[in-house]
PDB file of C-alpha atoms and ligand atoms in Angstrom:
ATOM      1  CA  MET A 372     102.959  93.134  91.488  1.00 63.00           C
ATOM      2  CA  HIS A 373     101.006  90.023  92.567  1.00 80.00           C
ATOM      3  CA  SER A 374     101.589  88.351  89.185  1.00 78.00           C
ATOM      4  CA  ARG A 375     105.404  88.458  89.492  1.00 79.00           C
ATOM      5  CA  ASN A 376     107.121  85.011  89.455  1.00 82.00           C
ATOM      6  CA  ARG A 377     110.114  85.376  91.781  1.00 77.00           C
ATOM      7  CA  ALA A 378     111.349  81.895  90.909  1.00 76.00           C
ATOM      8  CA  SER A 379     111.856  82.689  87.229  1.00 78.00           C
ATOM      9  CA  PHE A 380     115.360  83.181  85.856  1.00 74.00           C
ATOM     10  CA  LEU A 381     114.360  86.469  84.220  1.00 74.00           C
ATOM     11  CA  HIS A 382     113.019  87.868  87.500  1.00 76.00           C
ATOM     12  CA  LYS A 383     116.232  86.884  89.307  1.00 72.00           C
ATOM     13  CA  LEU A 384     118.351  88.478  86.593  1.00 72.00           C
ATOM     14  CA  GLY A 385     116.363  91.741  86.683  1.00 76.00           C
ATOM     15  CA  TYR A 386     116.426  91.784  90.501  1.00 74.00           C
ATOM     16  CA  ALA A 387     120.195  91.288  90.552  1.00 72.00           C
ATOM     17  CA  ALA A 388     120.648  94.136  88.060  1.00 75.00           C
ATOM     18  CA  ARG A 389     118.487  96.462  90.154  1.00 82.00           C
ATOM     19  CA  HIS A 390     120.036  95.425  93.510  1.00 74.00           C
ATOM     20  CA  PRO A 391     123.685  94.441  92.874  1.00 77.00           C
ATOM     21  CA  GLY A 392     124.464  94.937  96.577  1.00 76.00           C
ATOM     22  CA  ARG A 393     122.183  92.035  97.517  1.00 74.00           C
ATOM     23  CA  ILE A 394     123.806  89.398  95.270  1.00 78.00           C
ATOM     24  CA  SER A 395     126.376  88.249  97.831  1.00 84.00           C
ATOM     25  CA  SER A 396     123.841  87.889 100.683  1.00 86.00           C
ATOM     26  CA  TYR A 397     121.446  85.960  98.365  1.00 85.00           C
ATOM     27  CA  THR A 398     124.302  83.674  97.303  1.00 91.00           C
ATOM     28  CA  ARG A 399     125.221  83.014 100.976  1.00 91.00           C
ATOM     29  CA  ARG A 400     121.582  82.254 101.761  1.00 90.00           C
ATOM     30  CA  TRP A 401     121.249  79.967  98.741  1.00 91.00           C
ATOM     31  CA  ALA A 402     124.402  78.022  99.805  1.00 93.00           C
ATOM     32  CA  ARG A 403     123.227  77.731 103.419  1.00 91.00           C
ATOM     33  CA  ASP A 404     119.720  76.622 102.414  1.00 90.00           C
ATOM     34  CA  THR A 405     121.038  74.067  99.944  1.00 93.00           C
ATOM     35  CA  TRP A 406     123.196  72.556 102.704  1.00 93.00           C
ATOM     36  CA  LEU A 407     120.309  72.551 105.176  1.00 94.00           C
ATOM     37  CA  ARG A 408     117.989  70.890 102.647  1.00 92.00           C
ATOM     38  CA  MET A 409     120.585  68.165 102.060  1.00 92.00           C
ATOM     39  CA  THR A 410     121.166  67.537 105.779  1.00 93.00           C
ATOM     40  CA  THR A 411     117.595  67.667 107.119  1.00 94.00           C
ATOM     41  CA  GLY A 412     114.561  65.468 106.412  1.00 85.00           C
ATOM     42  CA  ASP A 413     111.212  66.917 105.498  1.00 93.00           C
ATOM     43  CA  HIS A 414     110.213  70.555 105.032  1.00 94.00           C
ATOM     44  CA  VAL A 415     109.519  71.106 108.742  1.00 95.00           C
ATOM     45  CA  GLY A 416     112.975  69.787 109.680  1.00 95.00           C
ATOM     46  CA  TYR A 417     114.530  71.986 107.041  1.00 93.00           C
ATOM     47  CA  TYR A 418     112.645  75.099 108.104  1.00 95.00           C
ATOM     48  CA  ARG A 419     113.420  74.427 111.778  1.00 97.00           C
ATOM     49  CA  ALA A 420     117.116  74.483 110.833  1.00 96.00           C
ATOM     50  CA  VAL A 421     116.644  77.763 108.908  1.00 95.00           C
ATOM     51  CA  MET A 422     115.038  79.271 112.015  1.00 97.00           C
ATOM     52  CA  ARG A 423     117.824  77.978 114.234  1.00 97.00           C
ATOM     53  CA  SER A 424     120.418  79.639 112.027  1.00 96.00           C
ATOM     54  CA  ASP A 425     118.424  82.880 111.680  1.00 96.00           C
ATOM     55  CA  SER A 426     117.469  83.126 115.412  1.00 97.00           C
ATOM     56  CA  ALA A 427     121.090  82.710 116.443  1.00 97.00           C
ATOM     57  CA  ARG A 428     121.897  85.920 114.523  1.00 96.00           C
ATOM     58  CA  ASN A 429     118.855  87.998 115.442  1.00 97.00           C
ATOM     59  CA  PRO A 430     115.393  86.711 116.543  1.00 98.00           C
ATOM     60  CA  GLU A 431     113.586  89.840 115.385  1.00 98.00           C
ATOM     61  CA  GLN A 432     115.060  89.509 111.896  1.00 97.00           C
ATOM     62  CA  ALA A 433     114.374  85.758 111.996  1.00 97.00           C
ATOM     63  CA  VAL A 434     110.633  86.489 112.095  1.00 97.00           C
ATOM     64  CA  GLY A 435     110.995  88.920 109.205  1.00 95.00           C
ATOM     65  CA  SER A 436     111.483  92.345 110.818  1.00 96.00           C
ATOM     66  CA  ALA A 437     114.402  94.382 109.561  1.00 95.00           C
ATOM     67  CA  SER A 438     114.415  96.640 112.638  1.00 97.00           C
ATOM     68  CA  HIS A 439     112.987  96.734 116.167  1.00 98.00           C
ATOM     69  CA  ASP A 440     110.548  99.478 115.087  1.00 98.00           C
ATOM     70  CA  ARG A 441     109.209  97.210 112.317  1.00 97.00           C
ATOM     71  CA  TRP A 442     108.978  94.334 114.820  1.00 98.00           C
ATOM     72  CA  LEU A 443     106.816  96.532 117.048  1.00 98.00           C
ATOM     73  CA  ALA A 444     104.719  97.855 114.174  1.00 98.00           C
ATOM     74  CA  LEU A 445     104.022  94.411 112.633  1.00 98.00           C
ATOM     75  CA  GLY A 446     102.942  93.044 115.995  1.00 98.00           C
ATOM     76  CA  LYS A 447     100.651  96.006 116.608  1.00 98.00           C
ATOM     77  CA  MET A 448      99.105  95.650 113.173  1.00 98.00           C
ATOM     78  CA  GLN A 449      98.084  92.045 113.929  1.00 98.00           C
ATOM     79  CA  TYR A 450      96.855  92.979 117.399  1.00 98.00           C
ATOM     80  CA  ASP A 451      94.793  95.988 116.277  1.00 98.00           C
ATOM     81  CA  TYR A 452      93.254  93.946 113.459  1.00 98.00           C
ATOM     82  CA  LEU A 453      92.021  91.152 115.730  1.00 98.00           C
ATOM     83  CA  LEU A 454      90.714  93.572 118.343  1.00 98.00           C
ATOM     84  CA  GLY A 455      88.872  95.394 115.548  1.00 98.00           C
ATOM     85  CA  HIS A 456      87.337  92.025 114.681  1.00 98.00           C
ATOM     86  CA  GLY A 457      85.998  91.402 118.175  1.00 98.00           C
ATOM     87  CA  LEU A 458      88.774  89.664 120.123  1.00 98.00           C
ATOM     88  CA  LEU A 459      87.786  89.833 123.825  1.00 98.00           C
ATOM     89  CA  PRO A 460      89.976  89.261 126.943  1.00 98.00           C
ATOM     90  CA  SER A 461      87.873  86.194 127.755  1.00 98.00           C
ATOM     91  CA  HIS A 462      88.612  84.556 124.394  1.00 98.00           C
ATOM     92  CA  ARG A 463      91.096  81.734 123.968  1.00 98.00           C
ATOM     93  CA  LEU A 464      93.644  82.282 121.231  1.00 98.00           C
ATOM     94  CA  LEU A 465      95.904  79.746 119.507  1.00 98.00           C
ATOM     95  CA  GLU A 466      98.763  81.329 117.584  1.00 99.00           C
ATOM     96  CA  ILE A 467     100.367  78.952 115.059  1.00 98.00           C
ATOM     97  CA  GLY A 468     103.993  79.909 114.359  1.00 98.00           C
ATOM     98  CA  CYS A 469     104.076  82.420 117.188  1.00 98.00           C
ATOM     99  CA  GLY A 470     107.783  83.159 116.652  1.00 98.00           C
ATOM    100  CA  ASN A 471     109.310  85.412 119.333  1.00 98.00           C
ATOM    101  CA  LEU A 472     105.900  86.894 120.218  1.00 98.00           C
ATOM    102  CA  ARG A 473     106.022  89.907 117.872  1.00 98.00           C
ATOM    103  CA  ALA A 474     102.222  90.067 118.181  1.00 98.00           C
ATOM    104  CA  GLY A 475     101.988  87.435 120.903  1.00 98.00           C
ATOM    105  CA  TRP A 476     103.165  89.593 123.793  1.00 98.00           C
ATOM    106  CA  ARG A 477     100.347  92.047 123.076  1.00 98.00           C
ATOM    107  CA  PHE A 478      97.743  89.253 122.972  1.00 98.00           C
ATOM    108  CA  ILE A 479      99.166  87.788 126.193  1.00 98.00           C
ATOM    109  CA  ASP A 480      98.931  91.193 127.876  1.00 98.00           C
ATOM    110  CA  TYR A 481      95.328  91.628 126.709  1.00 98.00           C
ATOM    111  CA  LEU A 482      93.896  88.147 127.294  1.00 98.00           C
ATOM    112  CA  GLU A 483      92.994  86.597 130.639  1.00 98.00           C
ATOM    113  CA  PRO A 484      95.784  84.489 132.197  1.00 98.00           C
ATOM    114  CA  GLY A 485      96.307  81.150 130.450  1.00 98.00           C
ATOM    115  CA  HIS A 486      94.192  82.124 127.419  1.00 98.00           C
ATOM    116  CA  TYR A 487      97.089  82.468 124.980  1.00 98.00           C
ATOM    117  CA  TYR A 488      98.543  79.348 123.368  1.00 98.00           C
ATOM    118  CA  GLY A 489     101.548  79.788 121.099  1.00 98.00           C
ATOM    119  CA  ILE A 490     103.004  76.912 119.093  1.00 98.00           C
ATOM    120  CA  ASP A 491     106.019  76.809 116.799  1.00 98.00           C
ATOM    121  CA  ILE A 492     108.221  74.253 115.057  1.00 98.00           C
ATOM    122  CA  SER A 493     111.354  76.099 116.227  1.00 98.00           C
ATOM    123  CA  PRO A 494     112.517  75.604 119.834  1.00 98.00           C
ATOM    124  CA  ASP A 495     115.132  78.339 119.250  1.00 98.00           C
ATOM    125  CA  ILE A 496     112.562  81.018 118.482  1.00 98.00           C
ATOM    126  CA  LEU A 497     110.544  79.875 121.494  1.00 98.00           C
ATOM    127  CA  PHE A 498     113.605  80.475 123.704  1.00 98.00           C
ATOM    128  CA  ALA A 499     113.650  84.024 122.265  1.00 98.00           C
ATOM    129  CA  ALA A 500     109.910  84.243 122.996  1.00 98.00           C
ATOM    130  CA  GLN A 501     110.610  83.519 126.688  1.00 98.00           C
ATOM    131  CA  ASN A 502     113.031  86.505 126.695  1.00 98.00           C
ATOM    132  CA  VAL A 503     110.321  88.728 125.244  1.00 98.00           C
ATOM    133  CA  LEU A 504     107.841  87.520 127.844  1.00 98.00           C
ATOM    134  CA  GLN A 505     110.311  88.396 130.589  1.00 98.00           C
ATOM    135  CA  ARG A 506     111.132  91.795 128.992  1.00 98.00           C
ATOM    136  CA  TYR A 507     107.471  92.810 129.105  1.00 98.00           C
ATOM    137  CA  GLY A 508     106.898  91.433 132.628  1.00 98.00           C
ATOM    138  CA  LEU A 509     104.130  89.072 131.468  1.00 98.00           C
ATOM    139  CA  GLN A 510     105.066  85.955 133.481  1.00 98.00           C
ATOM    140  CA  HIS A 511     101.881  86.225 135.568  1.00 98.00           C
ATOM    141  CA  LYS A 512      99.772  85.746 132.405  1.00 98.00           C
ATOM    142  CA  LEU A 513     101.011  82.128 132.208  1.00 98.00           C
ATOM    143  CA  PRO A 514     100.889  81.759 128.438  1.00 98.00           C
ATOM    144  CA  HIS A 515     101.544  78.352 126.876  1.00 98.00           C
ATOM    145  CA  LEU A 516     104.548  78.263 124.542  1.00 98.00           C
ATOM    146  CA  THR A 517     104.891  74.845 122.967  1.00 98.00           C
ATOM    147  CA  PRO A 518     107.183  73.381 120.305  1.00 98.00           C
ATOM    148  CA  VAL A 519     105.428  71.156 117.752  1.00 98.00           C
ATOM    149  CA  ARG A 520     106.465  68.615 115.147  1.00 96.00           C
ATOM    150  CA  ASN A 521     103.376  69.065 112.968  1.00 97.00           C
ATOM    151  CA  LEU A 522     100.044  70.825 112.760  1.00 98.00           C
ATOM    152  CA  SER A 523      97.761  67.974 113.809  1.00 97.00           C
ATOM    153  CA  PHE A 524      96.833  69.733 117.114  1.00 98.00           C
ATOM    154  CA  SER A 525      96.291  66.254 118.570  1.00 97.00           C
ATOM    155  CA  PHE A 526      97.416  67.339 122.081  1.00 97.00           C
ATOM    156  CA  LEU A 527      94.950  70.237 122.225  1.00 98.00           C
ATOM    157  CA  PRO A 528      91.315  70.051 123.446  1.00 98.00           C
ATOM    158  CA  LYS A 529      88.466  70.018 120.948  1.00 98.00           C
ATOM    159  CA  GLY A 530      86.220  73.077 120.544  1.00 98.00           C
ATOM    160  CA  HIS A 531      88.523  75.180 122.728  1.00 98.00           C
ATOM    161  CA  PHE A 532      89.826  78.185 120.720  1.00 98.00           C
ATOM    162  CA  ASP A 533      87.707  81.198 119.760  1.00 98.00           C
ATOM    163  CA  VAL A 534      90.463  82.484 117.525  1.00 98.00           C
ATOM    164  CA  VAL A 535      93.320  80.721 115.719  1.00 98.00           C
ATOM    165  CA  HIS A 536      95.873  83.045 114.203  1.00 98.00           C
ATOM    166  CA  ALA A 537      98.808  82.391 111.837  1.00 98.00           C
ATOM    167  CA  HIS A 538     100.717  85.392 110.581  1.00 98.00           C
ATOM    168  CA  SER A 539     103.442  84.863 107.988  1.00 98.00           C
ATOM    169  CA  VAL A 540     103.476  81.075 108.481  1.00 98.00           C
ATOM    170  CA  PHE A 541     101.814  79.771 105.316  1.00 98.00           C
ATOM    171  CA  SER A 542     104.084  82.133 103.382  1.00 97.00           C
ATOM    172  CA  HIS A 543     106.837  79.696 104.475  1.00 96.00           C
ATOM    173  CA  SER A 544     104.852  76.489 104.000  1.00 97.00           C
ATOM    174  CA  PRO A 545     104.456  74.017 101.142  1.00 96.00           C
ATOM    175  CA  ILE A 546     100.888  73.048 100.305  1.00 97.00           C
ATOM    176  CA  GLU A 547     101.021  69.743 102.222  1.00 97.00           C
ATOM    177  CA  VAL A 548     101.682  71.642 105.504  1.00 97.00           C
ATOM    178  CA  ILE A 549      98.745  73.994 104.799  1.00 98.00           C
ATOM    179  CA  ASP A 550      96.601  70.992 103.935  1.00 98.00           C
ATOM    180  CA  GLU A 551      97.510  69.290 107.218  1.00 98.00           C
ATOM    181  CA  CYS A 552      96.647  72.452 109.163  1.00 98.00           C
ATOM    182  CA  LEU A 553      93.295  72.957 107.415  1.00 98.00           C
ATOM    183  CA  SER A 554      92.363  69.324 107.876  1.00 98.00           C
ATOM    184  CA  HIS A 555      92.857  69.537 111.667  1.00 98.00           C
ATOM    185  CA  VAL A 556      91.991  73.107 112.646  1.00 98.00           C
ATOM    186  CA  GLY A 557      88.179  72.733 112.550  1.00 98.00           C
ATOM    187  CA  PRO A 558      87.915  70.446 115.621  1.00 98.00           C
ATOM    188  CA  VAL A 559      89.923  72.784 117.907  1.00 98.00           C
ATOM    189  CA  LEU A 560      87.794  75.833 117.012  1.00 98.00           C
ATOM    190  CA  THR A 561      84.699  76.741 119.046  1.00 98.00           C
ATOM    191  CA  PRO A 562      81.490  76.572 116.966  1.00 97.00           C
ATOM    192  CA  GLY A 563      81.613  80.350 116.310  1.00 97.00           C
ATOM    193  CA  GLY A 564      85.385  80.589 116.192  1.00 98.00           C
ATOM    194  CA  PHE A 565      87.561  81.617 113.260  1.00 98.00           C
ATOM    195  CA  PHE A 566      91.044  80.929 111.917  1.00 98.00           C
ATOM    196  CA  ASP A 567      92.898  83.826 110.245  1.00 98.00           C
ATOM    197  CA  PHE A 568      96.022  83.232 108.227  1.00 98.00           C
ATOM    198  CA  THR A 569      98.141  85.363 105.943  1.00 98.00           C
ATOM    199  CA  PHE A 570      99.754  84.149 102.760  1.00 98.00           C
ATOM    200  CA  ASP A 571     101.909  85.499  99.952  1.00 97.00           C
ATOM    201  CA  ARG A 572      99.439  85.978  97.122  1.00 97.00           C
ATOM    202  CA  THR A 573     100.101  85.555  93.451  1.00 96.00           C
ATOM    203  CA  THR A 574      97.713  86.015  90.574  1.00 94.00           C
ATOM    204  CA  GLY A 575     100.208  84.282  88.260  1.00 93.00           C
ATOM    205  CA  PRO A 576     101.757  80.812  88.491  1.00 92.00           C
ATOM    206  CA  GLU A 577     102.248  79.489  92.043  1.00 95.00           C
ATOM    207  CA  HIS A 578     105.917  79.222  92.935  1.00 94.00           C
ATOM    208  CA  GLN A 579     108.471  79.114  95.729  1.00 92.00           C
ATOM    209  CA  VAL A 580     111.913  80.608  96.388  1.00 90.00           C
ATOM    210  CA  LEU A 581     114.617  78.571  98.202  1.00 87.00           C
ATOM    211  CA  ARG A 582     111.821  76.482  99.835  1.00 86.00           C
ATOM    212  CA  GLU A 583     111.590  79.454 102.230  1.00 87.00           C
ATOM    213  CA  ASP A 584     108.931  81.620 100.556  1.00 93.00           C
ATOM    214  CA  PHE A 585     105.814  80.171  98.913  1.00 96.00           C
ATOM    215  CA  TYR A 586     103.325  82.070  96.711  1.00 97.00           C
ATOM    216  CA  TYR A 587      99.726  80.881  96.293  1.00 97.00           C
ATOM    217  CA  ARG A 588      96.606  81.895  94.425  1.00 97.00           C
ATOM    218  CA  THR A 589      93.678  82.766  96.684  1.00 98.00           C
ATOM    219  CA  GLU A 590      91.454  80.177  94.918  1.00 98.00           C
ATOM    220  CA  THR A 591      93.902  77.353  95.772  1.00 98.00           C
ATOM    221  CA  LEU A 592      93.677  78.024  99.496  1.00 98.00           C
ATOM    222  CA  THR A 593      89.928  78.723  99.643  1.00 98.00           C
ATOM    223  CA  ALA A 594      89.263  75.503  97.655  1.00 98.00           C
ATOM    224  CA  LEU A 595      91.522  73.553 100.060  1.00 98.00           C
ATOM    225  CA  ALA A 596      89.579  74.902 103.056  1.00 98.00           C
ATOM    226  CA  ARG A 597      86.280  73.911 101.365  1.00 97.00           C
ATOM    227  CA  ARG A 598      87.594  70.387 100.809  1.00 97.00           C
ATOM    228  CA  HIS A 599      87.996  70.128 104.579  1.00 98.00           C
ATOM    229  CA  GLY A 600      84.413  71.280 105.158  1.00 97.00           C
ATOM    230  CA  LEU A 601      85.366  74.852 106.106  1.00 98.00           C
ATOM    231  CA  ARG A 602      84.200  78.202 104.747  1.00 98.00           C
ATOM    232  CA  ALA A 603      86.989  80.555 103.606  1.00 98.00           C
ATOM    233  CA  ARG A 604      86.705  84.313 103.065  1.00 98.00           C
ATOM    234  CA  PHE A 605      89.297  86.693 101.572  1.00 98.00           C
ATOM    235  CA  MET A 606      89.693  89.623 104.024  1.00 98.00           C
ATOM    236  CA  ARG A 607      89.449  92.790 101.936  1.00 97.00           C
ATOM    237  CA  ASP A 608      89.929  95.159 104.912  1.00 98.00           C
ATOM    238  CA  TRP A 609      93.386  93.635 105.575  1.00 98.00           C
ATOM    239  CA  GLU A 610      94.449  94.706 102.032  1.00 97.00           C
ATOM    240  CA  LYS A 611      94.217  98.374 103.092  1.00 96.00           C
ATOM    241  CA  LEU A 612      96.984  97.905 105.662  1.00 96.00           C
ATOM    242  CA  PRO A 613     100.668  98.445 104.814  1.00 93.00           C
ATOM    243  CA  HIS A 614     101.536  94.766 104.495  1.00 92.00           C
ATOM    244  CA  LYS A 615     102.586  92.685 101.466  1.00 93.00           C
ATOM    245  CA  GLN A 616     100.670  89.516 102.438  1.00 97.00           C
ATOM    246  CA  SER A 617      96.953  88.855 102.104  1.00 98.00           C
ATOM    247  CA  LYS A 618      94.648  87.287 104.667  1.00 98.00           C
ATOM    248  CA  ILE A 619      91.981  84.570 104.575  1.00 98.00           C
ATOM    249  CA  ARG A 620      89.506  83.790 107.362  1.00 98.00           C
ATOM    250  CA  VAL A 621      88.284  80.246 107.815  1.00 98.00           C
ATOM    251  CA  THR A 622      85.172  79.283 109.809  1.00 98.00           C
ATOM    252  CA  HIS A 623      82.970  76.222 110.266  1.00 97.00           C
ATOM    253  CA  SER A 624      80.607  76.079 107.314  1.00 89.00           C
TER     254      SER A 624
HETATM  255  C1  SAM B1066     107.912  84.834 109.726  1.00 74.12           C
HETATM  256  S1  SAM B1066     107.811  84.089 111.288  1.00 74.12           S
HETATM  257  C2  SAM B1066     106.361  84.895 111.957  1.00 74.12           C
HETATM  258  C3  SAM B1066     106.230  84.717 113.438  1.00 74.12           C
HETATM  259  C4  SAM B1066     104.975  85.325 114.050  1.00 74.12           C
HETATM  260  N1  SAM B1066     103.788  84.771 113.493  1.00 74.12           N
HETATM  261  C5  SAM B1066     105.019  86.841 113.842  1.00 74.12           C
HETATM  262  O1  SAM B1066     104.173  87.366 113.105  1.00 74.12           O
HETATM  263  O2  SAM B1066     105.932  87.439 114.366  1.00 74.12           O
HETATM  264  C6  SAM B1066     107.204  82.438 110.914  1.00 74.12           C
HETATM  265  C7  SAM B1066     107.175  81.562 112.160  1.00 74.12           C
HETATM  266  O3  SAM B1066     106.432  80.378 111.835  1.00 74.12           O
HETATM  267  C8  SAM B1066     107.104  79.252 112.295  1.00 74.12           C
HETATM  268  N2  SAM B1066     106.682  78.135 111.473  1.00 74.12           N
HETATM  269  C9  SAM B1066     106.961  77.908 110.156  1.00 74.12           C
HETATM  270  N3  SAM B1066     106.378  76.791 109.714  1.00 74.12           N
HETATM  271  C10 SAM B1066     105.629  76.316 110.753  1.00 74.12           C
HETATM  272  C11 SAM B1066     104.777  75.216 110.925  1.00 74.12           C
HETATM  273  N4  SAM B1066     104.527  74.352 109.939  1.00 74.12           N
HETATM  274  N5  SAM B1066     104.163  75.034 112.130  1.00 74.12           N
HETATM  275  C12 SAM B1066     104.405  75.900 113.143  1.00 74.12           C
HETATM  276  N6  SAM B1066     105.221  76.957 113.037  1.00 74.12           N
HETATM  277  C13 SAM B1066     105.830  77.184 111.873  1.00 74.12           C
HETATM  278  C14 SAM B1066     108.560  79.618 112.208  1.00 74.12           C
HETATM  279  O4  SAM B1066     109.380  78.817 113.036  1.00 74.12           O
HETATM  280  C15 SAM B1066     108.540  81.067 112.618  1.00 74.12           C
HETATM  281  O5  SAM B1066     108.655  81.270 113.995  1.00 74.12           O
END
């Protein structure tokens, strides 16, 4: 399954034959994305426009959950995993691409006030995040929810975050965005801190679909982290969970 090339014509043909009901929604998405690519600048501008369009329809679907139950389950999976890996209420957590707080609301509830920092390129999904915060009555936890233009973290303090977390963000990112993140994440981590990110893994050729979904080989991302002086580890225990993406943990080397 991990060797499949979703960008290939043969794959698309086979997929269409197996799922004829999805052809019209794919065609609509293709047309919308083509228009957005032509009318926006770089990848971040393009993806911000995708999120604006998707969030206007349904914020939970915009972050990739087909139903509210899946939204709850995917958030809980991320939360349980980090608690199992030692996240404490006193820790400071930076969530990159926090979306509408699918996992974030649980972290906010668990951490001490002010210890959660969520950033996202999409102001629209951050508006939806404010609704979620209100729905769960978490205003008193004073989380930071901040729109960003890039992943340089230049407005954040050095050595501050025990945990940096990015779920289903690099699966929507070209390699230059991942490179930017890995080149700047080290300084904001505490000396013993770690950065966990998920990615869509392929064992075949790396490829992308509609500039929305990007598939990488593990070695590409671990080598990139090493080039920035970081140690990268493939998280085997994450593979046991019911989730299609894989996870890498990055630490100071
Ligand atoms: C699939 S959603 C996942 C949201 C959240 N991590 C979760 O698990 O619910 C991806 C999120 O990442 C954001 N995003 C995509 N590229 C980003 C980037 N380069 N920097 C920050 N956020 C980004 C999107 O706007 C979107 O909210």
